[in-house]
Structures are given as structure tokens and as C-alpha cells.
Coordinates of C-alpha atoms in Angstrom, one line a residue:
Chain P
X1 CA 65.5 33.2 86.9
X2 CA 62.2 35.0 87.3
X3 CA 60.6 33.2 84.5
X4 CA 61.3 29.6 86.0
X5 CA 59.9 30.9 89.6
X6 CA 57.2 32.0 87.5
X7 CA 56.8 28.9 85.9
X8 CA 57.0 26.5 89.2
X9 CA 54.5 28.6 90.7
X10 CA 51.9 28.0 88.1
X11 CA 53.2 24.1 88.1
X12 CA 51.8 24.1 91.5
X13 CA 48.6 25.7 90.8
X14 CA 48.1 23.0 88.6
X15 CA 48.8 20.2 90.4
X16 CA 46.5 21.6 92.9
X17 CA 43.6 21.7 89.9
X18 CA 44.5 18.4 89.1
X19 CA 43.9 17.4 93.0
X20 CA 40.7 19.3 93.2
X21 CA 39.3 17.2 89.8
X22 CA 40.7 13.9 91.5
X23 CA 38.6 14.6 94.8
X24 CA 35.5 15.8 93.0
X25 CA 35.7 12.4 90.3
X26 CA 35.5 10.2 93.4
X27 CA 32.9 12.5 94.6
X28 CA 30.6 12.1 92.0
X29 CA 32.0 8.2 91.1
X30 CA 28.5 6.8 91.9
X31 CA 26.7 9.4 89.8
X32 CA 29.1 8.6 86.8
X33 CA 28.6 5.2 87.4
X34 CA 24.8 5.5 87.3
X35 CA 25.1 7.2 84.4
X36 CA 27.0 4.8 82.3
X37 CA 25.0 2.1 83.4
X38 CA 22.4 3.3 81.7
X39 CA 23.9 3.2 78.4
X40 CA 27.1 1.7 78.5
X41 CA 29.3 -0.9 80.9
X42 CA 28.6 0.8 84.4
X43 CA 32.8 1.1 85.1
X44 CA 33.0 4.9 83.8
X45 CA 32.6 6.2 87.7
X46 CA 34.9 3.4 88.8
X47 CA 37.8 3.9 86.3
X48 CA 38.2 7.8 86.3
X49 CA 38.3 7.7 89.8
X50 CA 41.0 5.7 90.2
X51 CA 42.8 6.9 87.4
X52 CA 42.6 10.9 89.0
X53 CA 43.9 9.5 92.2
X54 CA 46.5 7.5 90.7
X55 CA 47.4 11.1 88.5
X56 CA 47.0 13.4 91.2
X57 CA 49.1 11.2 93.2
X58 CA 51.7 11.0 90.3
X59 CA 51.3 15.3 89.7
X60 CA 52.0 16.0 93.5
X61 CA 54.9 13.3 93.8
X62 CA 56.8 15.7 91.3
X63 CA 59.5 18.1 92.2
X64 CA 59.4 21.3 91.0
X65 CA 56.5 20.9 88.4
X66 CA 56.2 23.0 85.4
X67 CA 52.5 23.4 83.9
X68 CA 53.7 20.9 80.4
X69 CA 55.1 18.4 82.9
X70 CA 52.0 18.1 85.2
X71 CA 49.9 18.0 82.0
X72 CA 51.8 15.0 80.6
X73 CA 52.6 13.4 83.7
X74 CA 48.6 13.0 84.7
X75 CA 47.8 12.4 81.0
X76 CA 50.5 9.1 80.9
X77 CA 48.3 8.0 84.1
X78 CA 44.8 8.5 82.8
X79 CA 46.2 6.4 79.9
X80 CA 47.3 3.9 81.6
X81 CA 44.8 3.2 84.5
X82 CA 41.5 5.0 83.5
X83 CA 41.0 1.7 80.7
X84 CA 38.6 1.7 78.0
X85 CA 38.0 4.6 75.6
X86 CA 38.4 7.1 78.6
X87 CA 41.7 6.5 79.0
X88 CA 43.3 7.4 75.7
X89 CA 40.5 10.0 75.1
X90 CA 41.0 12.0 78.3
X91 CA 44.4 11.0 78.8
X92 CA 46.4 10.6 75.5
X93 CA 44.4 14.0 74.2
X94 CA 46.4 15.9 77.4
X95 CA 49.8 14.7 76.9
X96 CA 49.6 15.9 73.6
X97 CA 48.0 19.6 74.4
X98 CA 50.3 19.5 77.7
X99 CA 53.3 20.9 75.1
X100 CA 51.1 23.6 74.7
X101 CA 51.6 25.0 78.0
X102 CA 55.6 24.5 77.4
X103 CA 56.1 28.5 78.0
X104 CA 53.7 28.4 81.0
X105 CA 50.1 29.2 81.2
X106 CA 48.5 32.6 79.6
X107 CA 45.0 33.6 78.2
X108 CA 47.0 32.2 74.4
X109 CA 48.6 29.3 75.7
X110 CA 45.5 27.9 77.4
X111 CA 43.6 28.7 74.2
X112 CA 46.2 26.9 72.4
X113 CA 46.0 23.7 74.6
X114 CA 42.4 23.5 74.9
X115 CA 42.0 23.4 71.2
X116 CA 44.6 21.0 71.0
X117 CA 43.0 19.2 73.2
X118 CA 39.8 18.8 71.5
X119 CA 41.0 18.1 68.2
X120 CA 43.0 15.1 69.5
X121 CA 39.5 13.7 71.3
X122 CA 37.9 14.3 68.3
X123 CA 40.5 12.4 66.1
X124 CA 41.2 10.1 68.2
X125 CA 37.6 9.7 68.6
X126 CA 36.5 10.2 65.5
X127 CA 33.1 12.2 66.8
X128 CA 31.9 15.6 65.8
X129 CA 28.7 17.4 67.8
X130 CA 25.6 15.3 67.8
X131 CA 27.3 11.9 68.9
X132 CA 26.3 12.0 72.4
X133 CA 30.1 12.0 73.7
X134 CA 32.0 13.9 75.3
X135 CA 32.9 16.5 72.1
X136 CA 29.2 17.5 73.0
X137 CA 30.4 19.3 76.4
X138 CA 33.9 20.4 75.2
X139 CA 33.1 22.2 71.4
X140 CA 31.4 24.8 72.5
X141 CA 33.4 25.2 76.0
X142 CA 36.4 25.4 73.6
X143 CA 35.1 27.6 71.3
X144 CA 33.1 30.0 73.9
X145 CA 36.5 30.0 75.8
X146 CA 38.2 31.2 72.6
X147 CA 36.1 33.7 71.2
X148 CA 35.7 35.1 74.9
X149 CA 39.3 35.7 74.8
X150 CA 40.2 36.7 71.4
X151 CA 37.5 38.5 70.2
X152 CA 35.5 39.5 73.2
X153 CA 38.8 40.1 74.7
X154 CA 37.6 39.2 78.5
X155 CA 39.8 38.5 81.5
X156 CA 40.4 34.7 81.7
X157 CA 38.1 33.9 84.7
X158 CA 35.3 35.3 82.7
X159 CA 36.2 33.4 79.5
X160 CA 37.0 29.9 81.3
X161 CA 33.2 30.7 83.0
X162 CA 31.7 31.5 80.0
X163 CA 33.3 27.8 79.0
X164 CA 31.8 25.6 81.9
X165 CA 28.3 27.6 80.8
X166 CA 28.4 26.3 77.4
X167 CA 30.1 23.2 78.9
X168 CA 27.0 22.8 80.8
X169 CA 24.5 23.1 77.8
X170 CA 26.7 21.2 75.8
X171 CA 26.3 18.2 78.8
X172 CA 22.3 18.8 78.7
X173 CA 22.1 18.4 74.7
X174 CA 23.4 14.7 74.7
X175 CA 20.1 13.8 76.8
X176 CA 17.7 14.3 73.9
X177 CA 19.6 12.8 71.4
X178 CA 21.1 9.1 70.0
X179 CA 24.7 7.5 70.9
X180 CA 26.5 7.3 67.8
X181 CA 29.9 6.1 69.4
X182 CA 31.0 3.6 72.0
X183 CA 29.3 1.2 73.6
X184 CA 26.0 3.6 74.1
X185 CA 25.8 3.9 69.9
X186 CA 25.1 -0.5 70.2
X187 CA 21.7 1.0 71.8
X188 CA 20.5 2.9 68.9
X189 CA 17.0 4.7 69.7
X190 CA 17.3 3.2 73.3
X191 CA 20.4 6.1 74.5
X192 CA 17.6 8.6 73.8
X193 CA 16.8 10.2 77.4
X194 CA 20.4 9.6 79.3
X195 CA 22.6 12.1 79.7
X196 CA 26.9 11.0 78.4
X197 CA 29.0 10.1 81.4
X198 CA 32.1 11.6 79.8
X199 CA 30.6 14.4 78.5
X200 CA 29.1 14.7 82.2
X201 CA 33.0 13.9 83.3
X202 CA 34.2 16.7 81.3
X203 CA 32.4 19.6 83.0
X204 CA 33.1 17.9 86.3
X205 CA 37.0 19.1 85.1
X206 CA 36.1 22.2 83.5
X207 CA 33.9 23.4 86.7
X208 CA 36.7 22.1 88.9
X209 CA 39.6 24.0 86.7
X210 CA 37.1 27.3 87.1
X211 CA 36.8 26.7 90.7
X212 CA 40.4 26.5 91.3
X213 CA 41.2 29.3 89.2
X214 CA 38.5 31.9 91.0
X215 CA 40.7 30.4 94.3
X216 CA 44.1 31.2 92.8
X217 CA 42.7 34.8 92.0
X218 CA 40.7 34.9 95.3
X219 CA 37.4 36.2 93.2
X220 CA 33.9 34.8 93.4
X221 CA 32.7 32.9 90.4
X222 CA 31.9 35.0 87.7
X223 CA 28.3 34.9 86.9
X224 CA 27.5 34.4 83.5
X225 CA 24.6 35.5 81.4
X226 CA 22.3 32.8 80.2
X227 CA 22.4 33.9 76.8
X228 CA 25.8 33.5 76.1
X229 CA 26.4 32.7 72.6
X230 CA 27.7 28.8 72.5
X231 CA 27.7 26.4 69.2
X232 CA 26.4 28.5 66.5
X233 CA 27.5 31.7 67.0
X234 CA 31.1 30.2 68.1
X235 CA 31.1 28.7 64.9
X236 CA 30.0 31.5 62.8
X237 CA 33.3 33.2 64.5
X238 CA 35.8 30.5 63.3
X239 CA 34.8 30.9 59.9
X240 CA 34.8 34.7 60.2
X241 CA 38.2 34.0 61.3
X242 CA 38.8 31.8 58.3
X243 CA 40.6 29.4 60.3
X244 CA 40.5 26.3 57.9
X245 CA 38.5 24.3 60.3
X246 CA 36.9 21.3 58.2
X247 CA 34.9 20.3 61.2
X248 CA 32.9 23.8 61.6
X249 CA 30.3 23.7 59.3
X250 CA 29.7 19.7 60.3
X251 CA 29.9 21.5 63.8
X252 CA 26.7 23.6 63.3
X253 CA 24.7 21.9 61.1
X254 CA 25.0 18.5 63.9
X255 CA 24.1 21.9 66.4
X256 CA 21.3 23.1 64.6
Chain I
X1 CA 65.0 -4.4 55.3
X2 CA 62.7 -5.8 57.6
X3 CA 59.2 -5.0 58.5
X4 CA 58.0 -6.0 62.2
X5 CA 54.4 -6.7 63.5
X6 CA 52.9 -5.7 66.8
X7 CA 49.6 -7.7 67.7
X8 CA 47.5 -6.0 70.2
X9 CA 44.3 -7.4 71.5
X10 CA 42.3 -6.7 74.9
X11 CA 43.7 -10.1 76.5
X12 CA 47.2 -10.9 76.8
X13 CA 46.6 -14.6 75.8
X14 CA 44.7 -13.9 72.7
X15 CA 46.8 -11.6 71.8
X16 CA 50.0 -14.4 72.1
X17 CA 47.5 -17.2 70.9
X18 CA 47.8 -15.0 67.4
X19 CA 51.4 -14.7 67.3
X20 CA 52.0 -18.4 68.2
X21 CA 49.5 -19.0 65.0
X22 CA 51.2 -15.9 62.7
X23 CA 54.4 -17.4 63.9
X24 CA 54.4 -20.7 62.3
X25 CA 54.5 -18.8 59.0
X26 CA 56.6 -15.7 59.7
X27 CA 60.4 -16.7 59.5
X28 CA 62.4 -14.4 61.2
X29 CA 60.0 -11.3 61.1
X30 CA 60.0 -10.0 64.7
X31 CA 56.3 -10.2 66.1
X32 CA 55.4 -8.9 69.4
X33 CA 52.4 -9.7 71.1
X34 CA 50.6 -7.0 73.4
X35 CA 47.5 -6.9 75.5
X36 CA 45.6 -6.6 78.8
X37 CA 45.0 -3.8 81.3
X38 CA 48.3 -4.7 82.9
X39 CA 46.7 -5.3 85.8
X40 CA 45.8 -9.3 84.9
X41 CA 42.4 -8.0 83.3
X42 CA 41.1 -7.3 80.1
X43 CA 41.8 -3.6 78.1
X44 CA 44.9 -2.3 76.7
X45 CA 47.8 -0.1 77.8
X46 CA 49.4 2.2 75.3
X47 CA 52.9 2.1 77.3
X48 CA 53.1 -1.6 77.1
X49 CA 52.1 -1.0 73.3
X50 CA 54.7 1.1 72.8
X51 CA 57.3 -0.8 74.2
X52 CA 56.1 -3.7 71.9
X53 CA 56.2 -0.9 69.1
X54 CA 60.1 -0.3 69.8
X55 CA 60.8 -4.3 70.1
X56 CA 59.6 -5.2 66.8
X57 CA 61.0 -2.4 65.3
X58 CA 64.3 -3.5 65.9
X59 CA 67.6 -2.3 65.1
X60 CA 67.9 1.0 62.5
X61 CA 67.4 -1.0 59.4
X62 CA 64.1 -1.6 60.4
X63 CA 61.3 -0.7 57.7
X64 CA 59.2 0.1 60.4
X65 CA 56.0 -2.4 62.0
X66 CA 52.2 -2.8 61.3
X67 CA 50.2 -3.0 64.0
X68 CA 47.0 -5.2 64.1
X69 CA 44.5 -4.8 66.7
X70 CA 41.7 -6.0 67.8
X71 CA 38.2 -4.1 69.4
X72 CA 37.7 -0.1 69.9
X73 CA 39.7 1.4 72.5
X74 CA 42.6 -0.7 71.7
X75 CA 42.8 0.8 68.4
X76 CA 43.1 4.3 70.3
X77 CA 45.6 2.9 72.3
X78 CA 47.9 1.6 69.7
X79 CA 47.1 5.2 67.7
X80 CA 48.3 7.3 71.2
X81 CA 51.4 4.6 71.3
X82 CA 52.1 5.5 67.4
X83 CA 52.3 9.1 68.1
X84 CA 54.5 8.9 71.1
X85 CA 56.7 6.0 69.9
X86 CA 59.9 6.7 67.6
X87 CA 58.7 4.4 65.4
X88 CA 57.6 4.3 61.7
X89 CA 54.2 2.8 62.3
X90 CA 50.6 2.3 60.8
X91 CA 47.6 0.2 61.9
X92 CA 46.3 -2.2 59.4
X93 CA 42.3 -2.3 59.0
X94 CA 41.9 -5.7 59.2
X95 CA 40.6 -8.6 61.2
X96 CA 43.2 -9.5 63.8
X97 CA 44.1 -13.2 63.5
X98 CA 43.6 -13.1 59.7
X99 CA 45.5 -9.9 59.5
X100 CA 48.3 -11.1 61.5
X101 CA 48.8 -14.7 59.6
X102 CA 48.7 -12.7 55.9
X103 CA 50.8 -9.5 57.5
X104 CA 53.4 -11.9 58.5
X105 CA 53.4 -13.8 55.1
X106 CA 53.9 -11.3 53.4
X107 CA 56.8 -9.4 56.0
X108 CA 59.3 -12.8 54.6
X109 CA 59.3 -11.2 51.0
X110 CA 62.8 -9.6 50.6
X111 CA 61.0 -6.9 49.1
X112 CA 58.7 -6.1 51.4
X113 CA 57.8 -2.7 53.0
X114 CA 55.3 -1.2 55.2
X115 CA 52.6 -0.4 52.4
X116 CA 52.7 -3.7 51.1
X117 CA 52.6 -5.8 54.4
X118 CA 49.9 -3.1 55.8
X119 CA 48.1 -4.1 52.2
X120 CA 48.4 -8.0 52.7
X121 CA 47.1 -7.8 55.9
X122 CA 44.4 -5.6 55.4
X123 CA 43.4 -8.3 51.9
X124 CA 42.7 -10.1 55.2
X125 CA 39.0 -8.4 54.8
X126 CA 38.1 -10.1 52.3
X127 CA 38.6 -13.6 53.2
X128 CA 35.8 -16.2 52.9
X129 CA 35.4 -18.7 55.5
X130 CA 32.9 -20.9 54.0

């Protein structure tokens, strides 16, 4: 069955993404720490650490890994040890887009899971662009990533670097502005100036899954242009498409 | 025709101080207490929830549970539990302990179903203490 080896293969390139995010999480634990600190209850460093380690631990202990089993498999971890918000927010939101990648993963099916995956931290949530959060980093990666590959029509790498870009801006626009969720939103005026750990956490994974990727297709890092369109513009796309997204116009207007 | 109640709070003991309280008045509803990080600290697990979920569910004439939680992320954690569990379940919006003594009230009336136990215990609200 060609399709299965396929299908393993790809399993194992994921597990080995998930391994890279689990050794750069611990890298940076002290940063995300600082970070939370700041605004929140300093264990944000401390509990995604040990919750990639205990996931990565759980994806490589599985034989013959699929891409939807790996998914679910380190999202049931992050649930369970990560704690606090983190844990169903990064964790719950992935066993849920992990049945995405059911028929393996393609330029669609990763589309497909990564906006399942932020619709499910945005619901579960219940934050929109503007909040300071995480949904700060991942809207316009998700949205860059899709319009780059179904209307720009690039070759994955590009598209998924494209996504850390706007990832990346995304991370840098919850410095200026106020915490409206978690424990940061109890400061008020006072989260002005810090920068969100999970948002921060977020492109820590997304640069990770790039880097990983660029390894699997032994290619440099794509560089991207500066100027890449991100919130707006993405926005603009969906309703072009007429997607029936109630959250776009909120989407630019909290972008604007 | 039965409707069961899941209490899920950050620590373990509050969360079975509530039951022991909702209890007294609850006849032979089934009521499950949940809570704590599972590793003796505080925080919430949604696996543990959604075992609790499937206990107080009961057999197939269940009418399905309400859950009542306490603080933020164990709201998210019952919600996760909700979607994976096979169970018919909804969170009541309503202060825990309150919740849980006028949830389980109203789950002894014969008549009772989801909505209406989910709409006692959210009346819960609206309590006056003094």
C-alpha cells in the first residue's frame, strides 16, 4: 500500500517537528517565563515545556505514526500537562484540527487544519485580533498561509514562510496594545509595553514547523519580502472569497 | 429520565466540598465531582472531566448532565471534555456552589430535563445573600 508508506513517512516527519518545538520550548522556557511574569503568573515557560516533552515523548513512543494520530496524540498531552488556559487552547485546539490531516498532509489539508485550528483557539478562547493573545500571532499566519496557497498559488515552504513573517508581526503588535483576556486583561492599561507569551509561543511553533520543513525538503529558508500583505489585505481576500466568516470584518477593524 | 451533574472546580476538595453540600438535597441524581491538575495541585484536566462526564451520565436513559464549573481555564477544559465526550452535555453559567445546590434540586423533579436543570442552576445568578 503506497498510500500508507506514504502516510507513515509524513507521520515521522511530524513527530520529528513536534521534537524540534519540544527542544526549542525548553530552549526559550526562561524567556517565556520572563515574559509572563510581566503580565500574568510567571508558569507559561515552565508549563509548555514540560508539556512538549511530555508530547514529544508520547509522539515518538508511537508505532507507525500517521500525521492525525501524532496531531491528537501531542494535543491529549498538551491538555493534560501544559495546565491553565494553554493547555486546552494549544492542546484541545490540535486534537480537533489533527482530523484534518486524516488523508495525510498536502498544501489543502494543512490549510484545512490550520484554520481549524484557529477557529477552535478563538472559540474556545473567545478572542478576536486586538486582545493581546495568542490569535494576535496566528490570524494573519493563517490567513497569509492561505491566501499564499490558494490564491497566490505558491509552493508550501514559501507560503508556511510567508506565515511565520506575519506570525512575527502579529507577535510585535500585542506589545503596544492592552490585555483583554486572561490573567494579563486583570492589568488593564498596565499590559501596555509587554509582548504575549503565547502569542510569543506560537511563532516559536510556527518558526520550528518552517525550519523542519525547509530540512525535510533540504532548501534554505525562504526569504520573504517585508511587505507581505498580512491582516488587512488577508482579510479583504476572505471576503472576496465570500467565505461566511463573521469574525473578518471584527478581524480588520481590531487590525486597523 | 435522569439528568446528572458534573462539578468541576480547580481543587479536588472544593470541588467534592460542593457535592457533599449539593448532595444533601439531590436524591438519587448522580453527581460527580472533578478537579485538580492531577498532579496533587491546583488546575483542571479535561480527561479526568470527561470521565466524570461519562459517570454521571449513566446508563442510556440518561437525559444527559450539566456541568458547573468554577474559574477560566476550567471552563475550557470542561468545553474540550464536552466535545470529546459521548455525552449530551452543556455548562450552566452560574456560580458553582449555588449552581450545584439549585441544579441538583431541580434534577429530583420527574420531569426534569437538561434545559430546565441547566435553567435552575443558572437562577443561581441571581441569588441575594444579604
Amino acid at each position: 500500500m503506497s498510500e500508507e508508506n506514504a502516510a507513515s513517512g509524513e507521520g515521522e516527519a511530524v513527530v520529528v517537528a513536534v521534537e524540534a518545538v519540544a527542544e526549542r520550548i525548553e530552549a526559550e522556557r526562561d524567556r517565556l517565563t520572563d515574559l509572563d511574569s510581566a503580565i500574568g503568573d510567571a508558569d507559561h515557560g515552565g508549563n509548555m515545556a514540560r508539556g512538549w516533552a511530555e508530547a514529544a515523548e508520547a509522539a515518538s513512543d508511537l508505532e507507525d505514526p500517521d500525521p492525525e494520530t501524532v496531531a491528537k496524540t501531542v494535543g491529549k498531552t498538551l491538555m493534560s500537562e501544559v495546565g491553565g488556559a494553554s493547555g486546552p487552547l494549544f492542546g484541545g485546539s490540535l486534537v480537533f484540527a489533527g482530523a484534518e490531516l486524516a488523508d495525510g498532509v498536502t498544501p489543502e489539508t494543512a490549510v484545512a487544519f490550520a484554520e481549524t485550528y484557529l477557529e477552535k483557539v478563538q472559540d474556545r478562547g473567545d478572542a478576536r485580533i486586538g486582545d493581546a493573545t495568542m490569535v494576535d500571532a496566528l490570524t494573519p499566519a493563517v490567513h497569509t498561509f492561505k491566501k499564499s496557497i490558494e490564491v497566490d498559488d505558491l509552493p508550501p515552504l514559501e507560503a508556511l514562510a510567508k506565515a511565520v513573517d506575519a506570525a512575527e508581526r502579529g507577535v510585535a503588535f500585542t506589545v503596544p496594545i492592552r490585555a483583554r483576556k486572561g490573567r494579563a486583561s486583570y492589568l488593564g492599561w498596565r499590559s501596555v509595553g509587554h509582548q504575549d507569551p503565547g502569542a510569543t509561543s506560537a511563532l516559536f511553533i510556527l518558526e520550528e514547523l518552517l525550519r523542519v520543513a525547509a530540512d525535510r525538503l533540504d532548501r534554505e529558508i525562504p526569504e520573504v519580502d517585508a511587505t507581505s500583505p498580512t491582516i488587512p489585505d488577508d482579510a479583504e481576500a476572505d471576503d472576496a472569497e465570500a467565505d461566511g466568516d463573521d469574525g473578518t470584518d471584527a478581524d480588520a477593524e481590531g487590525a486597523a | 429520565m435522569t439528568v446528572g451533574l458534573v462539578v468541576v472546580s480547580h481543587s479536588e476538595r472544593a470541588a467534592e466540598g460542593i457535592v457533599e453540600i449539593a448532595a444533601e438535597m439531590a436524591g438519587e441524581t448522580r453527581i460527580e465531582a472533578v478537579g485538580g491538575d492531577g498532579r496533587g495541585g491546583i488546575g483542571t484536566v479535561p480527561d479526568e472531566i470527561e470521565g466524570a462526564l461519562a459517570a454521571a451520565a449513566g446508563d442510556e436513559d440518561g437525559d444527559g448532565v450539566v456541568v458547573l464549573v468554577d474559574l477560566g481555564s476550567a471552563v475550557m477544559n470542561a468545553e474540550v471534555a464536552i466535545d470529546l465526550a459521548d455525552v449530551d452535555a452543556v455548562i450552566a453559567d452560574a456560580p458553582v456552589l449555588e449552581g450545584a445546590v439549585n441544579a441538583a434540586v431541580a434534577a429530583t423533579d420527574p420531569n426534569a430535563t437538561l434545559e430546565s436543570v441547566r435553567e435552575q442552576a443558572e437562577a443561581a445568578a441571581e441569588i441575594s445573600k444579604v
